[in-house]
Structures are given as structure tokens and as C-alpha cells.
Amino acid sequence: RATYLEVYKENVYDLLAPHNADDGRATPRRILKLREGPVSVYAEGAVEERVKSVAALLKVVARGSNARSTAATGMHEHSSRSHAVLVLTVEHRWHEDDDCGSSGGGSSGDAQHKSRIARLTLVDLAGSESMGRSHNGIADGAGISTNL
């Protein structure tokens, strides 16, 4: 499963959420609230897409990357103006036969469903070019490092 978030101007946005209305018009992006769960912090309401291959994951990442806030700077034509957080949740499931047997001495034949879950969080920090050469004093460049 994959979740792809953007941190821009102190707000968190979902890069995988649809940004078009049914009639094709662009809709404003919704700001997500961060919540603290039992094991981690998460963005409430973020899309979590199920992917089953590397190719499918790369398509999700490309779609999310295209939704990021970018602007031309004095150093780069398409400089990211935001931080991006890609959260990958990998789950491995399997069945394990119960070899303990029943109280009557025979095998019960029951299979236990087991799983292992791992989470990998990748963070792409916004560019840190020299303010004087690249941003010409633009306000969003000034606060890039304070977002996280």
C-alpha cells in the first residue's frame, strides 16, 4: 500500500487524492489533519492505494509527483516548493498449518492466518538553493525548512 503526502506552507495535502470534480473542473486541494495513532503519526483521510507490483507503485509515485507544488527558480525550471512523504506499507500474509493436533491425537487440519507488516517512509525535502540566487525573496522559499 502507498500513501503520498505533500507538506507545503505548513499544510499537509494528499498527492493521490483526485483533484478534479466529476465534470472535469479542478477542485481545491483539501488540507489533511495529522493524528497520532498507537504506533505512528498519520494524515487523517489520506488515500492509501493498494499496489501489487513495482510497475504499479511507479505509476502511483509518478501521479503523485505530478501533483506536487513546483515553480521555476533562478537555478531550476521545475523546483519542488514542498516536502514530499511517501509511506510504503508492505504486508506479507501466509497460512501455517496447525501441527499441534487436537486433543484426540489426530491433526486438526486448521490453518492459522499470519502476517508481517513493515512500513518504509521516504522523505524528499524541498530544494535548499541559495535564497538570493533562486527564489528572489519569494515567501514560500523562506519557510521551506520550517515545514517539518
mmCIF file of C-alpha atoms in Angstrom:
data_model
loop_
_atom_site.group_PDB
_atom_site.id
_atom_site.type_symbol
_atom_site.label_atom_id
_atom_site.label_comp_id
_atom_site.label_asym_id
_atom_site.label_seq_id
_atom_site.Cartn_x
_atom_site.Cartn_y
_atom_site.Cartn_z
ATOM 1 C CA ARG A 1 0.000 0.000 0.000
ATOM 2 C CA ALA A 2 1.185 3.520 -0.724
ATOM 3 C CA THR A 3 0.361 6.929 0.699
ATOM 4 C CA TYR A 4 1.930 10.038 -0.830
ATOM 5 C CA LEU A 5 1.732 13.362 1.017
ATOM 6 C CA GLU A 6 2.947 16.887 0.418
ATOM 7 C CA VAL A 7 3.935 19.362 3.137
ATOM 8 C CA TYR A 8 3.568 22.848 1.673
ATOM 9 C CA LYS A 9 3.377 26.137 3.581
ATOM 10 C CA GLU A 10 2.764 24.355 6.901
ATOM 11 C CA ASN A 11 -0.136 22.290 5.487
ATOM 12 C CA VAL A 12 -0.371 18.603 4.572
ATOM 13 C CA TYR A 13 -2.018 17.595 1.287
ATOM 14 C CA ASP A 14 -2.778 14.213 -0.275
ATOM 15 C CA LEU A 15 -0.961 13.843 -3.591
ATOM 16 C CA LEU A 16 -3.046 10.779 -4.536
ATOM 17 C CA ALA A 17 -6.500 12.295 -3.914
ATOM 18 C CA PRO A 18 -8.445 13.219 -7.034
ATOM 19 C CA HIS A 19 -8.273 16.962 -7.718
ATOM 20 C CA ASN A 20 -10.997 17.125 -10.363
ATOM 21 C CA ALA A 21 -14.762 17.249 -9.988
ATOM 22 C CA ASP A 22 -16.950 14.825 -11.936
ATOM 23 C CA ASP A 23 -17.387 17.447 -14.664
ATOM 24 C CA GLY A 24 -13.595 17.798 -15.112
ATOM 25 C CA ARG A 25 -13.184 21.141 -13.295
ATOM 26 C CA ALA A 26 -10.228 21.451 -10.935
ATOM 27 C CA THR A 27 -11.187 21.406 -7.252
ATOM 28 C CA PRO A 28 -9.197 22.912 -4.382
ATOM 29 C CA ARG A 29 -6.965 20.515 -2.515
ATOM 30 C CA ARG A 30 -8.125 19.530 0.950
ATOM 31 C CA ILE A 31 -5.804 20.113 3.913
ATOM 32 C CA LEU A 32 -5.315 16.932 5.954
ATOM 33 C CA LYS A 33 -5.060 16.819 9.727
ATOM 34 C CA LEU A 34 -2.215 14.926 11.354
ATOM 35 C CA ARG A 35 -3.242 12.453 14.053
ATOM 36 C CA GLU A 36 -1.221 10.371 16.462
ATOM 37 C CA GLY A 37 -2.029 6.670 16.336
ATOM 38 C CA PRO A 38 -0.872 3.864 18.605
ATOM 39 C CA VAL A 39 2.399 3.405 16.699
ATOM 40 C CA SER A 40 2.847 6.403 14.433
ATOM 41 C CA VAL A 41 1.609 9.743 13.194
ATOM 42 C CA TYR A 42 -0.715 9.622 10.185
ATOM 43 C CA ALA A 43 -2.667 12.001 7.954
ATOM 44 C CA GLU A 44 -6.366 11.521 8.578
ATOM 45 C CA GLY A 45 -8.280 10.782 5.378
ATOM 46 C CA ALA A 46 -5.227 10.230 3.181
ATOM 47 C CA VAL A 47 -5.666 7.894 0.226
ATOM 48 C CA GLU A 48 -3.881 4.577 0.696
ATOM 49 C CA GLU A 49 -3.543 2.870 -2.668
ATOM 50 C CA ARG A 50 -3.025 -0.853 -2.915
ATOM 51 C CA VAL A 51 -0.236 -1.785 -5.320
ATOM 52 C CA LYS A 52 0.803 -5.279 -6.274
ATOM 53 C CA SER A 53 3.882 -4.675 -8.419
ATOM 54 C CA VAL A 54 6.833 -2.359 -8.809
ATOM 55 C CA ALA A 55 5.340 -1.056 -12.061
ATOM 56 C CA ALA A 56 2.066 -0.170 -10.304
ATOM 57 C CA LEU A 57 3.982 1.557 -7.499
ATOM 58 C CA LEU A 58 5.990 3.619 -10.004
ATOM 59 C CA LYS A 59 2.742 4.766 -11.660
ATOM 60 C CA VAL A 60 1.373 5.875 -8.269
ATOM 61 C CA VAL A 61 4.602 7.745 -7.482
ATOM 62 C CA ALA A 62 4.588 9.439 -10.911
ATOM 63 C CA ARG A 63 0.955 10.519 -10.490
ATOM 64 C CA GLY A 64 1.658 11.942 -7.039
ATOM 65 C CA SER A 65 4.851 13.657 -8.174
ATOM 66 C CA ASN A 66 2.936 15.404 -10.947
ATOM 67 C CA ALA A 67 0.574 16.848 -8.329
ATOM 68 C CA ARG A 68 3.379 18.432 -6.260
ATOM 69 C CA SER A 69 3.756 22.187 -5.974
ATOM 70 C CA THR A 70 6.606 23.329 -8.198
ATOM 71 C CA ALA A 71 7.855 26.662 -9.503
ATOM 72 C CA ALA A 72 10.683 27.938 -11.633
ATOM 73 C CA THR A 73 13.646 29.355 -9.716
ATOM 74 C CA GLY A 74 16.845 31.032 -10.750
ATOM 75 C CA MET A 75 18.564 27.636 -10.614
ATOM 76 C CA HIS A 76 15.912 25.109 -11.753
ATOM 77 C CA GLU A 77 12.986 25.244 -14.154
ATOM 78 C CA HIS A 78 10.837 22.899 -12.009
ATOM 79 C CA SER A 79 11.931 23.195 -8.383
ATOM 80 C CA SER A 80 9.851 21.484 -5.720
ATOM 81 C CA ARG A 81 8.351 24.023 -3.371
ATOM 82 C CA SER A 82 7.322 21.396 -0.858
ATOM 83 C CA HIS A 83 8.442 18.358 1.064
ATOM 84 C CA ALA A 84 7.040 15.001 -0.053
ATOM 85 C CA VAL A 85 6.449 11.970 2.156
ATOM 86 C CA LEU A 86 5.917 8.567 0.547
ATOM 87 C CA VAL A 87 4.784 5.892 3.003
ATOM 88 C CA LEU A 88 5.007 2.305 1.786
ATOM 89 C CA THR A 89 3.305 -0.389 3.854
ATOM 90 C CA VAL A 90 4.348 -3.899 2.891
ATOM 91 C CA GLU A 91 2.300 -6.805 4.186
ATOM 92 C CA HIS A 92 3.242 -10.451 3.835
ATOM 93 C CA ARG A 93 0.459 -12.952 4.580
ATOM 94 C CA TRP A 94 0.651 -16.711 4.792
ATOM 95 C CA HIS A 95 -1.162 -19.741 6.134
ATOM 96 C CA GLU A 96 0.509 -22.005 8.628
ATOM 97 C CA ASP A 97 -0.877 -25.445 9.371
ATOM 98 C CA ASP A 98 -1.607 -26.224 12.998
ATOM 99 C CA ASP A 99 0.651 -29.238 13.669
ATOM 100 C CA CYS A 100 -0.211 -29.457 17.342
ATOM 101 C CA GLY A 101 -3.115 -31.765 16.677
ATOM 102 C CA SER A 102 -6.394 -31.960 18.543
ATOM 103 C CA SER A 103 -6.883 -33.434 21.985
ATOM 104 C CA GLY A 104 -7.894 -36.744 20.326
ATOM 105 C CA GLY A 105 -4.394 -37.194 18.900
ATOM 106 C CA GLY A 106 -5.284 -36.518 15.262
ATOM 107 C CA SER A 107 -4.335 -33.480 13.238
ATOM 108 C CA SER A 108 -6.908 -30.717 13.373
ATOM 109 C CA GLY A 109 -6.114 -29.550 9.849
ATOM 110 C CA ASP A 110 -6.738 -25.929 10.849
ATOM 111 C CA ALA A 111 -4.598 -23.302 9.203
ATOM 112 C CA GLN A 112 -3.605 -20.155 11.038
ATOM 113 C CA HIS A 113 -3.554 -16.913 9.080
ATOM 114 C CA LYS A 114 -0.388 -14.992 9.856
ATOM 115 C CA SER A 115 1.070 -11.748 8.593
ATOM 116 C CA ARG A 116 4.020 -9.416 8.956
ATOM 117 C CA ILE A 117 3.781 -5.715 8.254
ATOM 118 C CA ALA A 118 6.650 -3.334 7.579
ATOM 119 C CA ARG A 119 6.475 0.391 6.917
ATOM 120 C CA LEU A 120 9.027 2.397 4.960
ATOM 121 C CA THR A 121 8.798 6.191 4.942
ATOM 122 C CA LEU A 122 10.718 8.096 2.270
ATOM 123 C CA VAL A 123 11.037 11.875 2.524
ATOM 124 C CA ASP A 124 12.002 14.212 -0.314
ATOM 125 C CA LEU A 125 12.968 17.560 1.166
ATOM 126 C CA ALA A 126 12.293 20.709 -0.820
ATOM 127 C CA GLY A 127 15.253 22.306 -2.576
ATOM 128 C CA SER A 128 17.620 24.369 -0.475
ATOM 129 C CA GLU A 129 19.115 26.565 -3.176
ATOM 130 C CA SER A 130 20.551 29.906 -2.191
ATOM 131 C CA MET A 131 17.646 32.258 -1.493
ATOM 132 C CA GLY A 132 19.262 35.224 -3.241
ATOM 133 C CA ARG A 133 20.004 33.363 -6.475
ATOM 134 C CA SER A 134 16.992 31.127 -6.756
ATOM 135 C CA HIS A 135 13.869 32.500 -5.105
ATOM 136 C CA ASN A 136 14.203 36.264 -5.476
ATOM 137 C CA GLY A 137 12.782 36.654 -1.971
ATOM 138 C CA ILE A 138 9.581 34.666 -2.628
ATOM 139 C CA ALA A 139 7.808 33.905 0.657
ATOM 140 C CA ASP A 140 7.311 30.170 0.115
ATOM 141 C CA GLY A 141 11.066 29.694 -0.228
ATOM 142 C CA ALA A 142 11.676 31.371 3.114
ATOM 143 C CA GLY A 143 9.643 28.832 5.102
ATOM 144 C CA ILE A 144 10.686 25.613 3.393
ATOM 145 C CA SER A 145 12.904 24.401 6.213
ATOM 146 C CA THR A 146 10.344 25.055 8.942
ATOM 147 C CA ASN A 147 7.600 22.813 7.491
ATOM 148 C CA LEU A 148 8.839 19.578 9.008
#
